[in-house]
CSV table of C-alpha atoms in Angstrom, one decimal:
chain,number,residue,atom,x,y,z
A,581,UNK,CA,16.2,4.1,-8.5
A,582,UNK,CA,14.7,7.5,-9.1
A,583,UNK,CA,12.6,9.0,-6.3
A,584,UNK,CA,10.0,11.6,-7.2
A,585,UNK,CA,10.5,15.3,-6.2
A,586,UNK,CA,8.2,18.1,-5.2
A,587,UNK,CA,8.7,19.5,-8.7
A,588,UNK,CA,7.5,16.2,-10.1
A,589,UNK,CA,4.2,16.6,-8.1
A,590,UNK,CA,3.8,20.1,-9.5
A,591,UNK,CA,4.4,18.9,-13.0
A,592,UNK,CA,1.9,16.0,-12.5
A,593,UNK,CA,-0.8,18.6,-11.3
A,594,UNK,CA,-0.4,20.4,-14.7
A,595,UNK,CA,-0.6,17.1,-16.6
A,596,UNK,CA,-3.8,15.9,-15.0
A,597,UNK,CA,-5.5,19.3,-14.9
A,598,UNK,CA,-8.8,19.1,-16.9
A,599,UNK,CA,-8.8,15.3,-16.7
A,600,UNK,CA,-8.8,14.6,-13.0
A,601,UNK,CA,-11.4,16.0,-10.6
A,602,UNK,CA,-10.4,18.5,-7.9
A,603,UNK,CA,-12.3,16.7,-5.2
A,604,UNK,CA,-13.8,18.6,-2.3
A,605,UNK,CA,-12.6,18.8,1.3
A,606,UNK,CA,-15.6,18.1,3.4
A,607,UNK,CA,-16.4,19.1,7.0
A,608,UNK,CA,-19.4,18.1,9.2
A,609,UNK,CA,-20.1,20.6,12.0
A,610,UNK,CA,-22.3,18.3,14.1
A,611,UNK,CA,-19.6,15.6,14.1
A,612,UNK,CA,-16.9,18.1,15.1
A,613,UNK,CA,-19.0,19.0,18.1
A,614,UNK,CA,-19.1,15.3,19.2
A,615,UNK,CA,-15.3,14.9,18.5
A,616,UNK,CA,-14.2,18.1,20.2
A,617,UNK,CA,-12.1,18.9,17.2
A,618,UNK,CA,-12.3,19.6,13.5
A,619,UNK,CA,-12.2,16.7,11.0
A,620,UNK,CA,-12.0,17.4,7.2
A,621,UNK,CA,-12.3,14.6,4.7
A,622,UNK,CA,-10.6,14.7,1.2
A,623,UNK,CA,-13.4,13.0,-0.8
A,624,UNK,CA,-11.6,10.9,-3.4
A,625,UNK,CA,-14.6,8.6,-4.0
A,626,UNK,CA,-15.8,11.6,-6.1
A,627,UNK,CA,-12.7,11.3,-8.3
A,628,UNK,CA,-12.9,10.0,-11.8
A,629,UNK,CA,-13.2,6.1,-11.5
A,630,UNK,CA,-14.2,6.5,-7.9
A,631,UNK,CA,-10.7,6.6,-6.3
A,632,UNK,CA,-7.4,8.6,-6.3
A,633,UNK,CA,-5.8,6.0,-8.5
A,634,UNK,CA,-6.7,7.8,-11.7
A,635,UNK,CA,-4.3,10.7,-10.8
A,636,UNK,CA,-1.2,8.5,-10.8
A,637,UNK,CA,-2.3,6.4,-13.8
A,638,UNK,CA,-2.9,9.4,-16.0
A,639,UNK,CA,0.3,11.1,-15.0
A,640,UNK,CA,2.3,7.9,-15.9
A,641,UNK,CA,0.5,6.9,-19.1
A,642,UNK,CA,0.3,10.4,-20.6
A,643,UNK,CA,4.1,10.4,-20.7
A,644,UNK,CA,4.4,7.3,-22.8
A,645,UNK,CA,5.9,8.3,-26.2
A,646,UNK,CA,3.5,8.4,-29.1
A,647,UNK,CA,5.3,5.7,-31.0
A,648,UNK,CA,4.8,3.2,-28.1
A,649,UNK,CA,1.2,3.9,-27.3
A,650,UNK,CA,-0.2,1.4,-29.8
A,651,UNK,CA,1.4,-1.4,-27.7
A,652,UNK,CA,-0.7,-0.4,-24.7
A,653,UNK,CA,-0.2,-0.8,-21.0
A,654,UNK,CA,-0.2,-3.7,-18.5
A,655,UNK,CA,-1.1,-3.3,-14.8
A,656,UNK,CA,-1.9,-5.5,-11.8
A,657,UNK,CA,-4.5,-4.4,-9.3
A,658,UNK,CA,-7.2,-5.4,-6.9
A,659,UNK,CA,-9.5,-2.9,-8.6
A,660,UNK,CA,-8.9,0.8,-8.1
A,661,UNK,CA,-5.5,1.0,-9.9
A,662,UNK,CA,-7.1,-1.2,-12.6
A,663,UNK,CA,-9.9,1.2,-13.2
A,664,UNK,CA,-7.6,4.2,-13.1
A,665,UNK,CA,-5.3,2.6,-15.7
A,666,UNK,CA,-8.2,1.4,-17.9
A,667,UNK,CA,-9.8,4.9,-17.9
A,668,UNK,CA,-6.5,6.7,-18.6
A,669,UNK,CA,-5.6,4.3,-21.4
A,670,UNK,CA,-9.0,4.8,-22.9
A,671,UNK,CA,-8.7,8.5,-22.8
A,672,UNK,CA,-5.3,8.3,-24.6
A,673,UNK,CA,-6.5,5.7,-27.1
A,674,UNK,CA,-4.4,2.8,-25.8
A,675,UNK,CA,-5.2,-0.9,-25.2
A,676,UNK,CA,-4.9,-2.1,-21.6
A,677,UNK,CA,-4.4,-5.6,-20.0
A,678,UNK,CA,-5.2,-5.7,-16.2
A,679,UNK,CA,-4.2,-8.6,-14.0
A,680,UNK,CA,-6.9,-8.7,-11.2
A,681,UNK,CA,-7.3,-11.1,-8.3
A,682,UNK,CA,-10.3,-13.5,-8.6
A,683,UNK,CA,-11.6,-12.3,-5.2
A,684,UNK,CA,-11.6,-8.6,-6.2
A,685,UNK,CA,-15.0,-7.0,-5.7
A,686,UNK,CA,-17.3,-7.7,-8.6
A,687,UNK,CA,-18.0,-4.0,-9.1
A,688,UNK,CA,-14.3,-3.3,-9.6
A,689,UNK,CA,-13.9,-6.1,-12.2
A,690,UNK,CA,-17.0,-5.1,-14.1
A,691,UNK,CA,-16.1,-1.4,-14.2
A,692,UNK,CA,-12.5,-2.2,-15.3
A,693,UNK,CA,-14.0,-4.1,-18.2
A,694,UNK,CA,-16.5,-1.3,-18.9
A,695,UNK,CA,-13.5,1.1,-19.5
A,696,UNK,CA,-12.4,-1.2,-22.3
A,697,UNK,CA,-9.6,-3.1,-20.6
A,698,UNK,CA,-8.9,-6.8,-20.9
A,699,UNK,CA,-9.1,-8.4,-17.4
A,700,UNK,CA,-6.7,-11.3,-16.7
A,701,UNK,CA,-7.7,-13.1,-13.5
A,702,UNK,CA,-5.3,-14.6,-11.0
A,703,UNK,CA,-5.2,-16.1,-7.5
A,704,UNK,CA,-3.5,-13.6,-5.2
A,705,UNK,CA,-2.5,-16.4,-2.8
A,706,UNK,CA,-1.0,-18.9,-5.2
A,707,UNK,CA,0.1,-16.9,-8.3
A,708,UNK,CA,2.7,-14.2,-8.9
A,709,UNK,CA,1.0,-11.2,-10.5
A,710,UNK,CA,4.3,-9.5,-11.2
A,711,UNK,CA,5.6,-12.5,-13.2
A,712,UNK,CA,2.3,-12.5,-15.1
A,713,UNK,CA,2.7,-8.8,-15.8
A,714,UNK,CA,6.2,-9.3,-17.2
A,715,UNK,CA,4.9,-12.1,-19.5
A,716,UNK,CA,2.1,-9.8,-20.9
A,717,UNK,CA,4.7,-7.0,-21.2
A,718,UNK,CA,6.9,-9.1,-23.3
A,719,UNK,CA,4.1,-10.5,-25.4
A,720,UNK,CA,2.6,-7.2,-26.4
A,721,UNK,CA,5.5,-4.8,-26.0
A,722,UNK,CA,3.3,-2.9,-23.5
A,723,UNK,CA,4.4,-0.5,-20.8
A,724,UNK,CA,4.0,-1.7,-17.2
A,725,UNK,CA,2.2,0.7,-15.0
A,726,UNK,CA,2.9,-0.3,-11.4
A,727,UNK,CA,0.3,0.4,-8.7
A,728,UNK,CA,2.5,2.3,-6.4
A,729,UNK,CA,6.3,1.7,-6.7
A,730,UNK,CA,6.9,4.2,-9.6
A,731,UNK,CA,8.1,7.8,-9.4
A,732,UNK,CA,5.5,9.1,-11.9
A,733,UNK,CA,2.6,7.2,-10.2
A,734,UNK,CA,3.7,8.5,-6.8
A,735,UNK,CA,3.9,12.1,-8.2
A,736,UNK,CA,0.4,11.8,-9.6
A,737,UNK,CA,-1.0,10.6,-6.3
A,738,UNK,CA,0.8,13.5,-4.7
A,739,UNK,CA,-1.6,16.0,-6.3
A,740,UNK,CA,-4.0,15.0,-3.5
A,741,UNK,CA,-1.6,16.7,-1.1
A,742,UNK,CA,-1.4,19.8,-3.3
A,743,UNK,CA,-5.1,20.1,-3.3
A,744,UNK,CA,-5.4,19.6,0.5
A,745,UNK,CA,-2.8,22.4,1.1
A,746,UNK,CA,-4.7,24.8,-1.3
A,747,UNK,CA,-8.1,23.9,0.2
A,748,UNK,CA,-7.0,24.3,3.8
A,749,UNK,CA,-5.7,27.8,2.8
A,750,UNK,CA,-9.0,28.6,1.2
A,751,UNK,CA,-10.8,27.4,4.4
A,752,UNK,CA,-8.5,29.4,6.6
A,753,UNK,CA,-7.4,26.4,8.5
A,754,UNK,CA,-4.0,24.8,9.3
A,755,UNK,CA,-4.2,21.1,10.0
A,756,UNK,CA,-2.4,19.6,13.0
A,757,UNK,CA,-2.1,16.3,11.1
A,758,UNK,CA,-3.0,14.6,7.8
A,759,UNK,CA,-3.9,11.0,7.8
A,760,UNK,CA,-3.7,8.9,4.6
A,761,UNK,CA,-4.8,5.4,3.7
A,762,UNK,CA,-1.9,3.1,3.0
A,763,UNK,CA,-1.4,-0.1,1.0
A,764,UNK,CA,1.8,-0.1,-1.0
A,765,UNK,CA,2.4,3.5,0.0
A,766,UNK,CA,2.0,5.4,-3.2
A,767,UNK,CA,-0.7,7.7,-2.0
A,768,UNK,CA,0.8,8.5,1.4
A,769,UNK,CA,4.3,9.0,0.0
A,770,UNK,CA,3.1,11.3,-2.8
A,771,UNK,CA,0.9,13.2,-0.4
A,772,UNK,CA,3.7,13.6,2.2
A,773,UNK,CA,6.0,14.8,-0.6
A,774,UNK,CA,3.5,17.4,-1.8
A,775,UNK,CA,2.8,18.6,1.7
A,776,UNK,CA,6.5,18.9,2.5
A,777,UNK,CA,6.6,21.7,-0.1
A,778,UNK,CA,3.1,23.1,0.0
A,779,UNK,CA,2.4,22.8,3.7
A,780,UNK,CA,5.7,22.2,5.4
A,781,UNK,CA,5.8,21.0,9.0
A,782,UNK,CA,2.4,19.3,9.1
A,783,UNK,CA,2.8,15.7,10.3
A,784,UNK,CA,1.6,13.0,8.0
A,785,UNK,CA,0.5,9.5,9.1
A,786,UNK,CA,0.0,6.3,7.2
A,787,UNK,CA,-3.2,4.3,8.2
A,788,UNK,CA,-3.5,0.6,7.5
A,789,UNK,CA,-5.8,-2.3,8.3
A,790,UNK,CA,-4.8,-4.5,11.3
A,791,UNK,CA,-2.7,-7.4,10.0
A,792,UNK,CA,-1.5,-5.4,7.0
A,793,UNK,CA,0.3,-2.7,9.0
A,794,UNK,CA,3.6,-3.3,7.2
A,795,UNK,CA,4.4,0.4,6.7
A,796,UNK,CA,3.7,1.1,10.4
A,797,UNK,CA,6.1,-1.7,11.4
A,798,UNK,CA,8.6,-0.7,8.8
A,799,UNK,CA,8.7,2.8,10.1
A,800,UNK,CA,9.2,1.5,13.6
A,801,UNK,CA,12.1,-0.8,12.7
A,802,UNK,CA,13.7,1.2,9.9
A,803,UNK,CA,13.5,-1.7,7.4
A,804,UNK,CA,10.7,-3.0,5.1
A,805,UNK,CA,8.6,-5.5,6.9
A,806,UNK,CA,6.3,-8.2,5.2
A,807,UNK,CA,2.8,-9.0,6.2
A,808,UNK,CA,1.7,-12.5,7.3
A,809,UNK,CA,0.5,-14.3,4.1
A,810,UNK,CA,-2.4,-15.8,6.1
A,811,UNK,CA,-3.7,-12.3,7.2
A,812,UNK,CA,-7.1,-11.3,5.9
A,813,UNK,CA,-9.1,-8.0,5.9
A,814,UNK,CA,-12.2,-6.5,4.3
A,815,UNK,CA,-9.9,-3.7,3.1
A,816,UNK,CA,-9.2,-5.3,-0.3
A,817,UNK,CA,-7.6,-2.1,-1.7
A,818,UNK,CA,-4.8,-2.2,0.9
A,819,UNK,CA,-3.5,-5.7,0.9
A,820,UNK,CA,0.0,-5.2,-0.4
A,821,UNK,CA,2.5,-7.8,0.9
A,822,UNK,CA,5.0,-5.2,2.0
A,823,UNK,CA,5.9,-1.5,1.4
A,824,UNK,CA,7.3,-0.6,-2.0
A,825,UNK,CA,11.0,0.1,-2.3
A,826,UNK,CA,10.5,3.7,-3.6
A,827,UNK,CA,7.5,4.4,-1.5
A,828,UNK,CA,9.2,3.4,1.7
A,829,UNK,CA,12.3,5.4,0.8
A,830,UNK,CA,10.1,8.5,0.8
A,831,UNK,CA,7.9,7.5,3.7
A,832,UNK,CA,10.9,6.7,6.0
A,833,UNK,CA,12.0,10.3,5.6
A,834,UNK,CA,8.7,12.2,5.6
A,835,UNK,CA,6.1,10.3,7.7
A,836,UNK,CA,5.5,11.0,11.4
A,837,UNK,CA,4.3,7.4,12.0
A,838,UNK,CA,1.7,4.7,11.2
A,839,UNK,CA,-1.7,3.6,12.7
A,840,UNK,CA,-3.8,0.5,12.3
A,841,UNK,CA,-7.5,-0.1,12.5
A,842,UNK,CA,-9.6,-3.3,12.7
A,843,UNK,CA,-12.2,-4.4,10.3
A,844,UNK,CA,-15.0,-3.8,12.8
A,845,UNK,CA,-13.7,-0.3,13.4
A,846,UNK,CA,-13.6,0.2,9.6
A,847,UNK,CA,-17.3,-0.9,9.3
A,848,UNK,CA,-18.3,1.7,11.9
A,849,UNK,CA,-16.1,4.3,10.2
A,850,UNK,CA,-17.8,3.6,6.9
A,851,UNK,CA,-21.2,4.1,8.5
A,852,UNK,CA,-20.2,7.3,10.2
A,853,UNK,CA,-18.7,8.7,7.0
A,854,UNK,CA,-22.1,7.9,5.3
A,855,UNK,CA,-24.2,9.4,8.1
A,856,UNK,CA,-22.2,12.6,8.7
A,857,UNK,CA,-20.7,13.4,5.3
A,858,UNK,CA,-23.2,11.6,2.9
A,859,UNK,CA,-20.1,10.0,1.3
A,860,UNK,CA,-19.8,6.3,0.3
A,861,UNK,CA,-16.4,4.9,1.3
A,862,UNK,CA,-15.1,1.5,0.5
A,863,UNK,CA,-13.4,-0.3,3.4
A,864,UNK,CA,-9.8,0.5,2.4
A,865,UNK,CA,-10.9,4.1,1.6
A,866,UNK,CA,-12.3,4.6,5.1
A,867,UNK,CA,-9.3,3.6,7.2
A,868,UNK,CA,-7.8,7.1,7.7
A,869,UNK,CA,-11.1,8.6,8.8
A,870,UNK,CA,-11.6,5.5,11.0
A,871,UNK,CA,-8.4,6.1,12.8
A,872,UNK,CA,-9.9,9.4,14.1
A,873,UNK,CA,-13.4,8.1,14.6
A,874,UNK,CA,-12.2,5.0,16.6
A,875,UNK,CA,-10.0,7.1,18.8
A,876,UNK,CA,-6.7,5.8,17.4
A,877,UNK,CA,-5.7,9.3,16.7
A,878,UNK,CA,-6.8,11.9,19.3
A,879,UNK,CA,-8.5,14.9,17.7
A,880,UNK,CA,-9.7,16.9,20.7
A,881,UNK,CA,-8.7,20.5,20.2
A,882,UNK,CA,-7.1,19.7,16.9
A,883,UNK,CA,-7.8,20.1,13.2
A,884,UNK,CA,-7.2,16.9,11.2
A,885,UNK,CA,-7.5,16.0,7.5
A,886,UNK,CA,-8.2,12.4,6.6
A,887,UNK,CA,-8.0,11.2,3.0
A,888,UNK,CA,-11.0,9.0,2.0
A,889,UNK,CA,-9.2,7.3,-0.9
A,890,UNK,CA,-12.0,5.5,-2.7
A,891,UNK,CA,-15.6,4.5,-2.8
A,892,UNK,CA,-15.7,1.4,-5.1
A,893,UNK,CA,-17.5,-1.1,-2.9
A,894,UNK,CA,-19.8,-3.9,-3.7
A,895,UNK,CA,-23.4,-3.0,-2.6
A,896,UNK,CA,-23.7,-6.1,-0.4
A,897,UNK,CA,-20.4,-5.5,1.3
A,898,UNK,CA,-21.6,-1.9,2.0
A,899,UNK,CA,-25.0,-3.0,3.2
A,900,UNK,CA,-23.3,-5.6,5.5
A,901,UNK,CA,-21.0,-2.9,6.9
A,902,UNK,CA,-23.8,-0.5,7.6
A,903,UNK,CA,-25.9,-3.2,9.2
A,904,UNK,CA,-23.0,-4.4,11.4
A,905,UNK,CA,-22.2,-0.8,12.5
A,906,UNK,CA,-25.7,0.5,13.1
């Protein structure tokens, strides 16, 4: 089991340079006045493919040896990792097979296909996506690109943390905390790893949907905890069954703690992010900002960075969230 290092994150940053977008760190002064603190959002909806996932996918896939690239890649994803893998594979001239849940947002399925990948549908509640991935791997001789539990993928996602550190220095601010959306744990583990080297001492928190707060509970108990298979949430990007083995090994060492937010709080968070920052956030992408906006993480007198991890949301879901919140 190889855990990523800070040097791996630095190498990933060089690899993805010129391919991934250096997304902005946004601040809204009027909202700060209401909150009594300073909230900065790392705007990953503006990343290539609409989420942070392109970073890890490109870092992983670009390292596949030339003689194996013709065999392509296989991935399983609810949508954001799917698009990241499909886009990276297309840039590198490789075929891609993506196993996607049948209830994934239609926009994510459509855009994955638009990047040239073959979508293989499955039922997330009755079928084993990992077993399906192994079958496709064996059939095509393809390389499996895991959504989070992979050192190269984690290192690629960690470039978000490097950019946060650099942008905070440029803005002349030192954050009191960094909050990161968490499903399987790839983004938060990579970000925490990057910040441990680039901005040491800043506490990092994982934020999850209520009912899928496995990382929060795992941090509290010291062992990986599973989610209730009957749990449901609108945060489709964050519905991993339990923390990854590699991601939790890093998170257990580096994270300060975990937070959870409800679907109704997320809807209001999405609306506020739209109103104050003019940024479209999907439900799973909004949970870290929501933790601050819903008062789950006190911000008065503090400076907090929250990662908005993606903006790939079906229009109707977005409209319903805004209507409910407003």
